[in-house]
PDB file of C-alpha atoms in Angstrom:
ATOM      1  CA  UNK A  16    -119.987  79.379   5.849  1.00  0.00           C
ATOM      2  CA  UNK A  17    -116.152  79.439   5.744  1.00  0.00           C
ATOM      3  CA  UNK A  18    -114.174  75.977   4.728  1.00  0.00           C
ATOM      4  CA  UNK A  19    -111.839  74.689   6.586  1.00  0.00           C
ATOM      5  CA  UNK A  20    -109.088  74.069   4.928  1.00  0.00           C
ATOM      6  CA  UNK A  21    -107.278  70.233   5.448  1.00  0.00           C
ATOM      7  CA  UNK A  22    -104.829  69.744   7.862  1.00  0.00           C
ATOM      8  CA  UNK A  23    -103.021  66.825   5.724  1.00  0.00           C
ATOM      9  CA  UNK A  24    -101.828  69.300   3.299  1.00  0.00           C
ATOM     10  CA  UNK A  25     -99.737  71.778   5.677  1.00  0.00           C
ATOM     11  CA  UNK A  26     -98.658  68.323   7.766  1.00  0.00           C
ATOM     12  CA  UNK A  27     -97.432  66.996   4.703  1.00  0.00           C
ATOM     13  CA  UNK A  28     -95.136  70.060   3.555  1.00  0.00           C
ATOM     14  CA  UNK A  29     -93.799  69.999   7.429  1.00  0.00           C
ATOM     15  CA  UNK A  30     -92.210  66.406   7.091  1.00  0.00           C
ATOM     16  CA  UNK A  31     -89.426  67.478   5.026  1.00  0.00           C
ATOM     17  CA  UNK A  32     -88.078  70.483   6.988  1.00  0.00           C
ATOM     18  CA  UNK A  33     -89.167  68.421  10.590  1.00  0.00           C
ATOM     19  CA  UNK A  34     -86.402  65.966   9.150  1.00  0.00           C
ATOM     20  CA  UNK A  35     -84.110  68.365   8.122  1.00  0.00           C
ATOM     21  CA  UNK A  36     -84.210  70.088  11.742  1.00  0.00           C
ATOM     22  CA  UNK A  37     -84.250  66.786  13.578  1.00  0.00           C
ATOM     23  CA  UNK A  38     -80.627  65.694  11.112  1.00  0.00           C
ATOM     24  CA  UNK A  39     -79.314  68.730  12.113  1.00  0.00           C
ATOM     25  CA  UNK A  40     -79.729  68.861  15.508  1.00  0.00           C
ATOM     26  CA  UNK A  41     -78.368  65.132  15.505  1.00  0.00           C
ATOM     27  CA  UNK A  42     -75.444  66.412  14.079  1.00  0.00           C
ATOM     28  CA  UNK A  43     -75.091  69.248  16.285  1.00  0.00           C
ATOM     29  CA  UNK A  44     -74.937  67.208  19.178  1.00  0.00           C
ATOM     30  CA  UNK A  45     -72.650  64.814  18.035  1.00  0.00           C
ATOM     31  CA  UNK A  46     -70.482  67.599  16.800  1.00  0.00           C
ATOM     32  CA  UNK A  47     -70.404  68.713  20.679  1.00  0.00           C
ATOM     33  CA  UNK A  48     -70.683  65.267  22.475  1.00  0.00           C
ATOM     34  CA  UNK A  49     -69.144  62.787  20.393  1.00  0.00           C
ATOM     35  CA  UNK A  50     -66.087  61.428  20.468  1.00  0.00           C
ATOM     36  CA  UNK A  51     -64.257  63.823  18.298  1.00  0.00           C
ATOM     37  CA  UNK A  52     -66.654  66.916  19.621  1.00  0.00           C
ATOM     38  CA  UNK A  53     -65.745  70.166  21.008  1.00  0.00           C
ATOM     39  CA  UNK A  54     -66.221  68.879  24.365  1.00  0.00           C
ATOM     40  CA  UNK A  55     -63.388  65.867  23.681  1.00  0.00           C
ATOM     41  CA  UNK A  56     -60.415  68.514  22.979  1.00  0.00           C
ATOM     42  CA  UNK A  57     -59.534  69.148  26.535  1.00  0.00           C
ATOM     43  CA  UNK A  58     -58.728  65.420  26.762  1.00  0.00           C
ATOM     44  CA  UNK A  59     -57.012  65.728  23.742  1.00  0.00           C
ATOM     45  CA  UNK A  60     -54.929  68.497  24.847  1.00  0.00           C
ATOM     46  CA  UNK A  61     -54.361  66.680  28.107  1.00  0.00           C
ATOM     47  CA  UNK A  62     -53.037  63.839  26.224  1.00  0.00           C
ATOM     48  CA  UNK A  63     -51.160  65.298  23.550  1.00  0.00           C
ATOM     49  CA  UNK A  64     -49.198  67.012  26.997  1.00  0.00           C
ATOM     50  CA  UNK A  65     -48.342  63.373  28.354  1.00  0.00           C
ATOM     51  CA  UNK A  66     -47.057  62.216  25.375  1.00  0.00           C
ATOM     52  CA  UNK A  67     -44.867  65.466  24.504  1.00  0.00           C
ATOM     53  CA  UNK A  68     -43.493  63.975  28.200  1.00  0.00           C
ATOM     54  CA  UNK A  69     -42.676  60.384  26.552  1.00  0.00           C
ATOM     55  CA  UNK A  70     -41.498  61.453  23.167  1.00  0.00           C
ATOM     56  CA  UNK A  71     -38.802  63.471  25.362  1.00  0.00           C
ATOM     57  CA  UNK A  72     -38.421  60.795  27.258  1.00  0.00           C
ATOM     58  CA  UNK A  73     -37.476  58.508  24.607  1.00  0.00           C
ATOM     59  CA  UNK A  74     -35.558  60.766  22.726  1.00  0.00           C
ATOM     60  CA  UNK A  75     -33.566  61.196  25.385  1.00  0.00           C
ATOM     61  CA  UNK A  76     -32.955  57.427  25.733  1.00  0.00           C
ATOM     62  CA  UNK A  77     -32.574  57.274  21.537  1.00  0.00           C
ATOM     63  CA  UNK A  78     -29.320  59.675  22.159  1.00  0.00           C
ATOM     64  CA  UNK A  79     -27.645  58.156  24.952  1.00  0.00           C
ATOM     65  CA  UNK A  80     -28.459  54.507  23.088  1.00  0.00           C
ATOM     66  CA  UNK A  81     -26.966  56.136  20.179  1.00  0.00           C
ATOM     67  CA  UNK A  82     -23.720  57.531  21.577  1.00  0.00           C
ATOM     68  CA  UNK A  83     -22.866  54.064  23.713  1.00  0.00           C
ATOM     69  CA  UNK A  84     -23.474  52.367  19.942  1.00  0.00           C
ATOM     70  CA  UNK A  85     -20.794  55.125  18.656  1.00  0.00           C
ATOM     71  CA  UNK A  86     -18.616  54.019  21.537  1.00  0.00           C
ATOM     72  CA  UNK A  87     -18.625  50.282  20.389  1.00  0.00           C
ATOM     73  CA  UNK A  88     -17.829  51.065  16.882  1.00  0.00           C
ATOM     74  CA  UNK A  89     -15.148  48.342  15.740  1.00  0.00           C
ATOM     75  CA  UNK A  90     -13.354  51.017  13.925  1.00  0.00           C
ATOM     76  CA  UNK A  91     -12.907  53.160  17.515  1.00  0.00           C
ATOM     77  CA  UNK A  92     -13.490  51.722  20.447  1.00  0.00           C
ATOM     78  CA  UNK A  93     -13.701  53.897  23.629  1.00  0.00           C
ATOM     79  CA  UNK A  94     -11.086  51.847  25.744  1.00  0.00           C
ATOM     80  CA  UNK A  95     -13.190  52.667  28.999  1.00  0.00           C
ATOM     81  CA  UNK A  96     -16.339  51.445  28.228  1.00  0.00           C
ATOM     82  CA  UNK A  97     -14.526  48.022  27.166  1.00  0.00           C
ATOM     83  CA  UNK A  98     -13.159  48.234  30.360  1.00  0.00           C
ATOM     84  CA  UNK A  99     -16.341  48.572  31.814  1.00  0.00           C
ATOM     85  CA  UNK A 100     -18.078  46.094  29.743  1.00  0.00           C
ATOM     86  CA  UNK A 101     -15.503  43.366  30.406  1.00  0.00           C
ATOM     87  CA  UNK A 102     -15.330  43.988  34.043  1.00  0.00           C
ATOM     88  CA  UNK A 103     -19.066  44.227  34.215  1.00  0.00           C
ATOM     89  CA  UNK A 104     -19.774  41.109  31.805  1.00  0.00           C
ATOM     90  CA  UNK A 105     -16.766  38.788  32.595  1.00  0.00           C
ATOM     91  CA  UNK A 106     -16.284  39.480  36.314  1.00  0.00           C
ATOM     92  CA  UNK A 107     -12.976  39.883  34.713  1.00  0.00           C
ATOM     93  CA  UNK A 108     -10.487  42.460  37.370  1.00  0.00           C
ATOM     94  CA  UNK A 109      -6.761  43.581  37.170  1.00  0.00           C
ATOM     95  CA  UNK A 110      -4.354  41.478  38.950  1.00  0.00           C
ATOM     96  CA  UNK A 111      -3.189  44.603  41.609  1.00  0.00           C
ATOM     97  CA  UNK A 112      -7.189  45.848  41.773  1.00  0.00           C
ATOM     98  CA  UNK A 113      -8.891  45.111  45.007  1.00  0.00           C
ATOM     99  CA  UNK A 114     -12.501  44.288  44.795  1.00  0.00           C
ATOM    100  CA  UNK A 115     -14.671  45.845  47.406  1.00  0.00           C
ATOM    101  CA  UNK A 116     -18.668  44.488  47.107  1.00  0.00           C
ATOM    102  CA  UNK A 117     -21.119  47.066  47.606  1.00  0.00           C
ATOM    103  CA  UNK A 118     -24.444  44.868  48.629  1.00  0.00           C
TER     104      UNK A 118
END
């Protein structure tokens, strides 16, 4: 009569490589799901495109801030954007100017 042979033993040596597939597999999906997964890069390219937008945006409005500073240097002041400044700030006019209100 054959033995049978237990069914512990081979159970027993099949924990170790069940975890290991069940870690991996964990990983894998998170690797593809998760937040920073394969799947999440279109977003992140779709992003990264909006704010290519605003960084132009504001560099844009970095220059133009930067050149009306250059213009109000103390050292050399543009005389028309004093001008402009004054008249807009002060309500302040030229005697022989004639006002005309646009609203």
């Amino acid at each position: 009569m054959p033995q049978r042979k237990p069914v512990i033993k081979p159970a027993k040596q099949a924990i170790a490589p069940g975890i290991s597939l069940v870690a991996l597999l964990v990983i894998a999906g998170y690797a593809l799901l998760g937040p920073t997964g394969v799947l999440a890069w279109g977003d992140y390219r779709q992003r990264l495109e909006v704010q290519k937008v605003e960084l132009a945006r504001l560099r844009d409005q970095r220059d133009a801030l930067r050149n009306r500073v250059k213009l109000l240097d103390p050292r050399a002041v543009d005389p028309d954007l004093v001008s402009e400044l004054v008249r807009r700030d002060l309500n302040v006019a030229h005697p022989d100017e004639i006002i005309v209100p646009l609203k």
